[in-house]
Coordinates of C-alpha atoms in Angstrom, one line a residue:
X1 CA 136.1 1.6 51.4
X2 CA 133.2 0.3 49.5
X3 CA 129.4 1.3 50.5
X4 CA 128.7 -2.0 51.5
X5 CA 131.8 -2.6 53.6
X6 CA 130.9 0.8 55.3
X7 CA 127.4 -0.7 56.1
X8 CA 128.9 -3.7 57.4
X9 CA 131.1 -1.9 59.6
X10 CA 128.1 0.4 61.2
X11 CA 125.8 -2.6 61.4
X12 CA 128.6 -4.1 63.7
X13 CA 128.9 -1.4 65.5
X14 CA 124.9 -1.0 66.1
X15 CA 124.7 -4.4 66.8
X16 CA 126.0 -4.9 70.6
X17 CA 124.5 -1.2 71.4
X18 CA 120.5 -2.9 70.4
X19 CA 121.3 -6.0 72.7
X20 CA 122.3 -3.7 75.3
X21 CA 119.0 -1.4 74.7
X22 CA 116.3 -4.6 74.6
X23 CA 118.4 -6.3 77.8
X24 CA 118.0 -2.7 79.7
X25 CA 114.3 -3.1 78.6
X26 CA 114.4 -0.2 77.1
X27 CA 112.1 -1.5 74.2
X28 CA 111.5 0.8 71.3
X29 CA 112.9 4.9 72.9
X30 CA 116.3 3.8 70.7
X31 CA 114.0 2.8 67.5
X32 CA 113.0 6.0 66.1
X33 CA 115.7 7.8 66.3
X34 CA 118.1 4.9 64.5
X35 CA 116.4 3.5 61.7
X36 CA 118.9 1.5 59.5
X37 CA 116.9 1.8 56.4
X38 CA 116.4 5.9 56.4
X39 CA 121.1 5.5 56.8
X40 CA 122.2 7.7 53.7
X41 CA 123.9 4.5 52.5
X42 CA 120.6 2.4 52.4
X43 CA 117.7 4.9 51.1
X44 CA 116.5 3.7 47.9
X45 CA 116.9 6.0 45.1
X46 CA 114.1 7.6 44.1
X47 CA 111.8 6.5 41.3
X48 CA 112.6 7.5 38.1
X49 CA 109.5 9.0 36.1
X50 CA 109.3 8.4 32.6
X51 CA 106.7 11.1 30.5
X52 CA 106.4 10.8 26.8
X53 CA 106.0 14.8 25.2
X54 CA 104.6 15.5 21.8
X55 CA 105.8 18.3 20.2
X56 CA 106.0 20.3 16.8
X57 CA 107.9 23.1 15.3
X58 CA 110.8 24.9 16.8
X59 CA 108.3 25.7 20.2
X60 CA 111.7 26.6 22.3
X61 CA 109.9 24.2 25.2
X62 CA 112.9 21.9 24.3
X63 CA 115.0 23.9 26.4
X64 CA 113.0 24.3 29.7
X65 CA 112.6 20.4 29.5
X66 CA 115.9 20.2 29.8
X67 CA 116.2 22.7 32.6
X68 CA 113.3 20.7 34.3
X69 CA 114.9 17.3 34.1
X70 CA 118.5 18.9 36.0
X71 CA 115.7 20.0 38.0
X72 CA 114.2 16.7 38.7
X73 CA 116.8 13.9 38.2
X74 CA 114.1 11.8 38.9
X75 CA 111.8 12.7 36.5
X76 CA 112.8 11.4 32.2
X77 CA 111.4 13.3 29.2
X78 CA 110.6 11.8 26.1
X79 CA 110.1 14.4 23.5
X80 CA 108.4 13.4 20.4
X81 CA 108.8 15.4 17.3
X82 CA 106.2 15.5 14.7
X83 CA 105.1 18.0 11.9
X84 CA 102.3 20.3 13.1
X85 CA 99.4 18.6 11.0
X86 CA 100.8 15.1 12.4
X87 CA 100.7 15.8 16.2
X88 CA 97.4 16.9 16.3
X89 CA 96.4 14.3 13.5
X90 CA 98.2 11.7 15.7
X91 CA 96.5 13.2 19.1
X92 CA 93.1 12.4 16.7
X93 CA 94.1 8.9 15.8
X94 CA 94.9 8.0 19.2
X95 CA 91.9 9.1 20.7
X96 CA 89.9 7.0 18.4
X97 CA 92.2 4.0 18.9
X98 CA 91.7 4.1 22.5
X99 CA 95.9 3.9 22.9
X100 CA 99.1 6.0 22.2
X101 CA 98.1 9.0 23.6
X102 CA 101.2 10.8 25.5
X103 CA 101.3 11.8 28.7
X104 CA 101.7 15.6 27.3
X105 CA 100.7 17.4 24.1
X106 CA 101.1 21.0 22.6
X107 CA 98.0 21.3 20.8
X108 CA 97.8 24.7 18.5
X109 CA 95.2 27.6 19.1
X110 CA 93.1 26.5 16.1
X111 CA 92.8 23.0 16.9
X112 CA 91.7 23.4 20.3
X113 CA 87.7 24.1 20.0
X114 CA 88.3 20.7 17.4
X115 CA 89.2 18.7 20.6
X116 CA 86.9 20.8 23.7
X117 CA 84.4 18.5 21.8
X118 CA 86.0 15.6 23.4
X119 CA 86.7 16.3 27.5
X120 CA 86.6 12.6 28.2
X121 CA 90.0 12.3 26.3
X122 CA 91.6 14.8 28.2
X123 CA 92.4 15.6 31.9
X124 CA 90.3 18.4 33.8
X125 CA 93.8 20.5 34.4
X126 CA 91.4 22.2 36.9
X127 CA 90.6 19.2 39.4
X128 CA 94.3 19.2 39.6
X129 CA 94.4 23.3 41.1
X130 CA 94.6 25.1 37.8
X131 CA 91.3 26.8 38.2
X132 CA 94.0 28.5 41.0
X133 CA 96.1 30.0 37.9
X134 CA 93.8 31.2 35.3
X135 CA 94.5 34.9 36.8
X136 CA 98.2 34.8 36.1
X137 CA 97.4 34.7 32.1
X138 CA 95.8 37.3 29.2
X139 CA 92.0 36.5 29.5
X140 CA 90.8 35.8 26.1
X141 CA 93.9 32.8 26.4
X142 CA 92.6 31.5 29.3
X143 CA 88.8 31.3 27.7
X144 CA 90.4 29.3 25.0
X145 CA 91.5 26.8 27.0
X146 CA 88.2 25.9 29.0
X147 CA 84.7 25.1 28.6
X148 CA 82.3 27.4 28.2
X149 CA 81.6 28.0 31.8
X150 CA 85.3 27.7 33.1
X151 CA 84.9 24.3 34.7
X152 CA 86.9 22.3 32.7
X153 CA 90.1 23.4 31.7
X154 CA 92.0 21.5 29.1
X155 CA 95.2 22.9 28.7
X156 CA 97.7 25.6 30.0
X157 CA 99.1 28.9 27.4
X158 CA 102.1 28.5 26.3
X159 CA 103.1 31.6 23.9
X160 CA 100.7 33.9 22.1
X161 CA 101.2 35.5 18.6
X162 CA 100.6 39.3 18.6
X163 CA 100.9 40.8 15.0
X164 CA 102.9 43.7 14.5
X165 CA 103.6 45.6 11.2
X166 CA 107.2 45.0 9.9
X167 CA 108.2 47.6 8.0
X168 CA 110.7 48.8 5.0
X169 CA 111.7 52.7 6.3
X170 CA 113.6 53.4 3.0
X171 CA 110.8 52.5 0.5
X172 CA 108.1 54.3 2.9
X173 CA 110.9 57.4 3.0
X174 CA 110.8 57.3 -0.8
X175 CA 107.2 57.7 -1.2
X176 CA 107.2 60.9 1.4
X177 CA 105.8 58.8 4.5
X178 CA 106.7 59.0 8.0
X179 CA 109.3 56.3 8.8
X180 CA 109.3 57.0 13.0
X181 CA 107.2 53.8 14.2
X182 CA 104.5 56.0 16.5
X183 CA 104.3 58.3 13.3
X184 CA 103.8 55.8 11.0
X185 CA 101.2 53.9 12.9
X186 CA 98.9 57.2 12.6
X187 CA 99.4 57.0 9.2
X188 CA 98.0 53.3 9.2
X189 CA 95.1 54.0 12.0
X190 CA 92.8 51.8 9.2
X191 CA 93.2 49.3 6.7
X192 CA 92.0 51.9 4.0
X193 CA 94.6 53.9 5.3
X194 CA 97.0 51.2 4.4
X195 CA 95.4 50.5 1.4
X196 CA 96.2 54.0 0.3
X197 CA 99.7 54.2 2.0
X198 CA 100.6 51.3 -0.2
X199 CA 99.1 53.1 -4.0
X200 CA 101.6 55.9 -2.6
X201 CA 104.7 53.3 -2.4
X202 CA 103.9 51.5 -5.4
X203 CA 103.5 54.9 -7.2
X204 CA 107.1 56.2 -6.0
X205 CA 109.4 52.9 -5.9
X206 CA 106.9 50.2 -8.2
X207 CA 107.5 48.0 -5.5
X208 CA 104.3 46.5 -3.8
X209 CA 103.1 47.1 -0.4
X210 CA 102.8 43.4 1.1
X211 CA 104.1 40.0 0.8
X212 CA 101.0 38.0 -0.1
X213 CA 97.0 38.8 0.1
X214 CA 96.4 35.2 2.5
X215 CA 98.6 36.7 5.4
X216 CA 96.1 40.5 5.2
X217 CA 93.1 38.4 4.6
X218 CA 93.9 36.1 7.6
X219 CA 94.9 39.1 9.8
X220 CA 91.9 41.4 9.0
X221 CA 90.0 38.7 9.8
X222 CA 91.9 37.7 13.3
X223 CA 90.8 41.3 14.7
X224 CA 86.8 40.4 14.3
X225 CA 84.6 39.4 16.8
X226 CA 83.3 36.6 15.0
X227 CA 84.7 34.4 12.1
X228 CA 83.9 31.2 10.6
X229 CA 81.8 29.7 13.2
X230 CA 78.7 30.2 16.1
X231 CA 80.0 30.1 19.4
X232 CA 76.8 29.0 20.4
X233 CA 75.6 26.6 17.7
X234 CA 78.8 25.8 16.6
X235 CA 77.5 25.9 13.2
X236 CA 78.9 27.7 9.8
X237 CA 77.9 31.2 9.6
X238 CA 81.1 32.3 6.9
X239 CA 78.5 33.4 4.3
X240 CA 76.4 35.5 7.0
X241 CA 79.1 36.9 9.0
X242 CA 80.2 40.3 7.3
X243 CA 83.2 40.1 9.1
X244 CA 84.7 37.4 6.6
X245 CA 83.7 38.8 3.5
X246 CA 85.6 42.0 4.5
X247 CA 88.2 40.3 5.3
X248 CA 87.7 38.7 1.7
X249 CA 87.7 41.9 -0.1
X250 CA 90.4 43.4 1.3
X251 CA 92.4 41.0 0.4
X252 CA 91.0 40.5 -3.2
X253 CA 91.6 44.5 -3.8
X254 CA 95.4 44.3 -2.4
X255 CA 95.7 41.8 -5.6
X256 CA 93.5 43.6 -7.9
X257 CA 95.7 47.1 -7.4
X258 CA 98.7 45.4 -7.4
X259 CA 99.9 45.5 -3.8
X260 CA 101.2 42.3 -3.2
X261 CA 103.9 40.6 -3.9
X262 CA 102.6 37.2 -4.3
X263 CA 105.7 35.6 -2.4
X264 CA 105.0 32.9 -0.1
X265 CA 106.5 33.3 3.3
X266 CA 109.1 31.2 4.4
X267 CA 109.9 30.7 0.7
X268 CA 113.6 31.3 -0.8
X269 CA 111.5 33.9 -2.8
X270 CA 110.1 35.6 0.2
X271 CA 113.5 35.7 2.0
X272 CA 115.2 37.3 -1.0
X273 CA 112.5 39.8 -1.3
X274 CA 113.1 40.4 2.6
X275 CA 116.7 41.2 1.8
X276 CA 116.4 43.2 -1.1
X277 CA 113.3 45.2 0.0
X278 CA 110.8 43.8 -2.7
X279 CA 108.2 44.7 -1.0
X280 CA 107.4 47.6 2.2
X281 CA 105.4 45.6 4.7
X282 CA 105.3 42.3 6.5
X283 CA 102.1 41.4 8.7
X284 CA 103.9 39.7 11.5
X285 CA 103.2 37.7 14.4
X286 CA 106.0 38.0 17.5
X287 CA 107.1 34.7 16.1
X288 CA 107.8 35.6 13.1
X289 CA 110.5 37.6 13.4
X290 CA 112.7 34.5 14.4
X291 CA 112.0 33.4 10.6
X292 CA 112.6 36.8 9.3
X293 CA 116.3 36.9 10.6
X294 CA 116.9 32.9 10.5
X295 CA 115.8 33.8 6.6
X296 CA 117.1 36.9 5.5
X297 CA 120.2 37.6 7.8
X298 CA 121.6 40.1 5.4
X299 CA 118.5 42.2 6.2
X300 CA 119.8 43.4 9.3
X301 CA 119.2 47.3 9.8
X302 CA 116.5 47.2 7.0
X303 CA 113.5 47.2 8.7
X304 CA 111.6 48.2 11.2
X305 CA 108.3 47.2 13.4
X306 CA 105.0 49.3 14.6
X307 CA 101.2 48.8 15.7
X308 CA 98.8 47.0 13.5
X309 CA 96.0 49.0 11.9
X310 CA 92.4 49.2 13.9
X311 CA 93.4 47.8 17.0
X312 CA 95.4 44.4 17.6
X313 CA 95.4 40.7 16.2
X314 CA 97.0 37.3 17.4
X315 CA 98.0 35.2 15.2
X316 CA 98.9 31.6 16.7
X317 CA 100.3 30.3 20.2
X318 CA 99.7 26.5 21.7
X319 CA 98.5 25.1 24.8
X320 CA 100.1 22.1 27.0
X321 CA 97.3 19.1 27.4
X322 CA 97.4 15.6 29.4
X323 CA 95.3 13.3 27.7
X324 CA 93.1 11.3 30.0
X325 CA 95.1 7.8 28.4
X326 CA 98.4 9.3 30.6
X327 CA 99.1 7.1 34.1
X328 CA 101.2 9.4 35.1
X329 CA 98.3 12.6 35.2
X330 CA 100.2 14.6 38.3
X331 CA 103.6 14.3 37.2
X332 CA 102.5 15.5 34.1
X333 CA 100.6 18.2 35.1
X334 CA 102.9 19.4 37.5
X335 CA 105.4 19.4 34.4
X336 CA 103.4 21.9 32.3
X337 CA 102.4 24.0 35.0
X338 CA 106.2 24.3 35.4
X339 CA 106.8 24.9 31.8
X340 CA 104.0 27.4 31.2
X341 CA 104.8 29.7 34.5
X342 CA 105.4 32.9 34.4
X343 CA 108.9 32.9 35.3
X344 CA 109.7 30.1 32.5
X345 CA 108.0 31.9 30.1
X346 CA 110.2 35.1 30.9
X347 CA 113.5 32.7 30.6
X348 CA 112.3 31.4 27.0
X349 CA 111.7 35.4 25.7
X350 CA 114.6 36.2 27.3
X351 CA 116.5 33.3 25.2
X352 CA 114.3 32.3 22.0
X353 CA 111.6 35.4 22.1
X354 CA 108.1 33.2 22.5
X355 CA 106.4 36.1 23.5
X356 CA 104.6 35.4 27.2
X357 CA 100.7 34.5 28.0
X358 CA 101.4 35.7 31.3
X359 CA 100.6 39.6 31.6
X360 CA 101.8 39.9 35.0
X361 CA 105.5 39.6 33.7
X362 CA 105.0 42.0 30.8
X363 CA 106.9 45.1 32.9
X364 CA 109.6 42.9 33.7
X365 CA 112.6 44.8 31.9
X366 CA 113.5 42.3 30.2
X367 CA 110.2 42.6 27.9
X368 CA 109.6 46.2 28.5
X369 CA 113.1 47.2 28.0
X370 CA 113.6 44.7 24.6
X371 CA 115.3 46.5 21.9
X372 CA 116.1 44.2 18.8
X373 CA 118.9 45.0 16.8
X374 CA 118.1 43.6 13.7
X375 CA 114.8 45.7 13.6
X376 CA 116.6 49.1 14.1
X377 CA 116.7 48.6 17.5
X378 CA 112.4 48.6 17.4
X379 CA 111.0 48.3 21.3
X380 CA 109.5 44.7 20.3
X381 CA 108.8 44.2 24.2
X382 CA 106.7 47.1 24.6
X383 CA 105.3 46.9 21.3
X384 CA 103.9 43.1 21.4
X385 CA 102.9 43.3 25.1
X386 CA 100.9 46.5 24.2
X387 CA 99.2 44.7 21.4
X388 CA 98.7 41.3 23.4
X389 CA 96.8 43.0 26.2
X390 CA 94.3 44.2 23.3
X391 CA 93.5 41.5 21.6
X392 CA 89.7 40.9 21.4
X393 CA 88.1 37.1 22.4
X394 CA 87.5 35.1 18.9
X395 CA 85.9 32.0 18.8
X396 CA 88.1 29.9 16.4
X397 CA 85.5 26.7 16.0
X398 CA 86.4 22.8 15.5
X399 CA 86.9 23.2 11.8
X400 CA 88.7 26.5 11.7
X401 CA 91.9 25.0 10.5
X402 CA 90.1 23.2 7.7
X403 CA 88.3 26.2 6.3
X404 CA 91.3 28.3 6.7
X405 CA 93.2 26.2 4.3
X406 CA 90.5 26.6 2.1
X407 CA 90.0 30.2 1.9
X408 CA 93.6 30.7 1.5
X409 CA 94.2 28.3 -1.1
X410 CA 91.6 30.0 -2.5
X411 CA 93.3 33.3 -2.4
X412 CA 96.1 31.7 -4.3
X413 CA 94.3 31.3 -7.3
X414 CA 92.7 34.7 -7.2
X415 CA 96.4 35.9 -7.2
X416 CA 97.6 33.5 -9.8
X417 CA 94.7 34.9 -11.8
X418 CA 93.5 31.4 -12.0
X419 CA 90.2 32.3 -11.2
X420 CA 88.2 35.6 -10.5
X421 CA 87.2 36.6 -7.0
X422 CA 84.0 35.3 -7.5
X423 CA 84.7 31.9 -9.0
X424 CA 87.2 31.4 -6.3
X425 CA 84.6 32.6 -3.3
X426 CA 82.4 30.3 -4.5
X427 CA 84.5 27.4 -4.8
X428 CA 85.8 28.0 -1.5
X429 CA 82.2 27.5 -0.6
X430 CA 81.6 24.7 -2.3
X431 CA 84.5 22.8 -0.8
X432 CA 83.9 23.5 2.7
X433 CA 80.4 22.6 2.6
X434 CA 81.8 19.2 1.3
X435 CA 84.9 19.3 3.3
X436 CA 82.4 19.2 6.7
X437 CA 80.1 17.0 5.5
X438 CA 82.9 14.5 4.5
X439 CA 83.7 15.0 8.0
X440 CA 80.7 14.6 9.7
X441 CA 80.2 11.0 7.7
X442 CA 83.7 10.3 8.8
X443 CA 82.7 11.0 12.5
X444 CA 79.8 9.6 12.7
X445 CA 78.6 12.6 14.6
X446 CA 80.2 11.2 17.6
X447 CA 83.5 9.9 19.0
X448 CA 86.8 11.4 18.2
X449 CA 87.5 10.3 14.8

């Protein structure tokens, strides 16, 4: 029988039953509790939500969309993908336009203090209760995500980066170093120390210690207070802040005494020289080591992971937005607080390893517990939660990502032997004064151009 023939049928059976009810005067005591339009067979389905999703990279958020879509058949995702300079270039352009914003964006870690200069694009996630969660992640990832004195919060963490050192036991064996991980990390306590751990493998195998100089400058750097900006002023302090020019020359002397191997990572090079142990050392976010095996698979059983020198770094991790544009502001916000939960972020480690913002699940055995094979069986659970709980606050300022290219590309040349460190520091200098400049014309020193 057909819905609508079984509605006919019912309505003719309600239909002598109400003339009986209103003859007996008994008015409106049968209304309430039959109400034809609440029957299963005539409740209008509910409206179906349509939310546009901008994403980059391979963010594993893919797959809890999904799950929250079976979740809320109501609810459509659209997912955008873009490269990472093009959403948040995009996410720019659309601001300025005044239209084509999404209803959702992941924005990066080191373009976030870029748009905190703009609130009036974005929605306050905190009038919508998320002043309620800031507890339930790390606290230096909560401060990156709102205004200066909390009361504005623009986006919810996603996954953080903590950097680990990924290591080659056979070439450190072959230069008479301790190859068990909490052993081995003594041996590193500072970067000197690693400095003069990697003379002792170059001396004993010729191999070189790292990868490339731009990953140790950009990781020594990561573990100061301060980098390339004021938090106060905002303004450019890279040629007064010590911090930078260490950072600097520790990577300038890695090149100079031959400990790096100059490959670029993600680069067939870099993945050959992975699988043939080229070099002893890989500075390594938690992320990383999806690239490392997705790269190199025959490297399996060839290497191994322990704690960072002086202390812990963090190297990347996004946040969820709702730009101020979106008409659909609760449904979106209810879909990243969702996505960025604890729990959720638990099911994407557990499946695709984006290591958690969310502290309060880092005893869980599934993170504690987390052996990976492919690292000889290295605790990565216990080792990345231990270094994510003591990463330092750093202020990473509007421009960070601008200069950061710089310096690096800089780095290059000092590798390439294109120029000396000095002709490339100040050319580096040079540029970014311009760089920013350029940018403030563009600007207008307003607006979100």
């Amino acid at each position: 029988m057909t819905r609508q023939a079984k509605t006919r049928r019912r309505l003719r059976w309600l239909a002598p039953l109400l003339a009986m009810c209103l003859l007996a005067g008994c008015g409106g005591s049968l209304q309430p509790r039959i109400n034809v339009s609440e029957l299963p067979e005539n409740r209008q389905p509910e409206e179906t939500v349509e939310l546009t999703m901008w994403l980059y990279g391979s963010s594993g958020l893919e797959w809890l969309v999904e799950r929250y879509e079976e979740a809320h058949p109501n609810v459509h995702i659209n997912l955008i993908h873009s490269s990472y300079e093009d959403v948040h270039n995009n996410l720019q352009t659309a601001f300025a336009s005044g239209y084509g914003a999404p209803d959702v964006c992941l924005i990066e870690v080191s373009f976030m203090e870029r748009f905190k200069q703009f609130p009036d694009y974005f929605q306050n996630l905190g009038e919508m209760g998320a002043h309620a969660l800031g507890d339930q992640y790390l606290a230096w990832k909560w401060k990156q995500a709102t205004s200066p004195d909390g009361s504005f919060v623009y986006g919810l963490p996603t996954d953080i980066g903590p950097v680990a050192v990924v290591y080659n036991p056979a070439l450190y064996e072959a230069a008479g170093l301790p190859t068990e991980r909490e052993a081995l990390a003594a041996e590193l306590s500072t970067w000197e120390d690693f400095m003069n751990v990697g003379l002792r493998i170059k001396g004993a195998t010729g191999k070189p210690m790292i990868d490339q100089i731009r990953t140790l400058y950009r990781i020594v750097l990561f573990q100061a207070d301060l980098q390339y900006f004021d938090p106060e002023t905002g303004e450019l302090i890279i040629e007064t802040n010590p911090a930078v020019k260490e950072a600097w020359n520790t990577a300038v002397r890695a090149s100079e005494l031959g400990l790096s191997a100059y490959e670029t990572t993600w680069s067939p090079e870099w993945a050959r020289g992975i699988s043939s142990g080229e070099f002893a050392t890989i500075l390594s976010p938690s992320w990383m080591l999806n690239d490392i095996k997705l790269n190199a698979p025959g490297a399996k059983g060839q290497w191994d992971i322990t704690y960072l020198p002086e202390g812990s770094g963090n190297w990347g991790g996004s946040y969820l937005t709702v730009p101020a544009m979106s008409s659909k502001k609760r449904e979106a916000y209810e879909l990243i607080r969702w996505l960025t939960d604890p729990q959720q972020q638990l099911a994407l480690y557990k499946t695709y390893s984006n290591f958690p913002s969310t502290p309060v699940i880092y005893e869980d055995p599934a993170i504690r517990n987390k052996l990976d094979p492919f690292f000889q069986d290295a605790p990565v659970g216990r080792i990345f939660s231990d270094i994510a709980k003591e990463v330092r606050p750093t202020y990473e300022g509007s421009k960070q990502h601008v200069v950061t290219q710089i310096m690096e590309a800089a780095l290059d040349k000092v590798e390439e032997r294109e120029l000396s460190p000095d002709e490339a520091w100040n050319e580096a200098m040079s540029l970014i004064d311009k760089q920013l400049a350029s940018d403030a014309v563009r600007s207008g020193g307003g607006g979100a151009e």
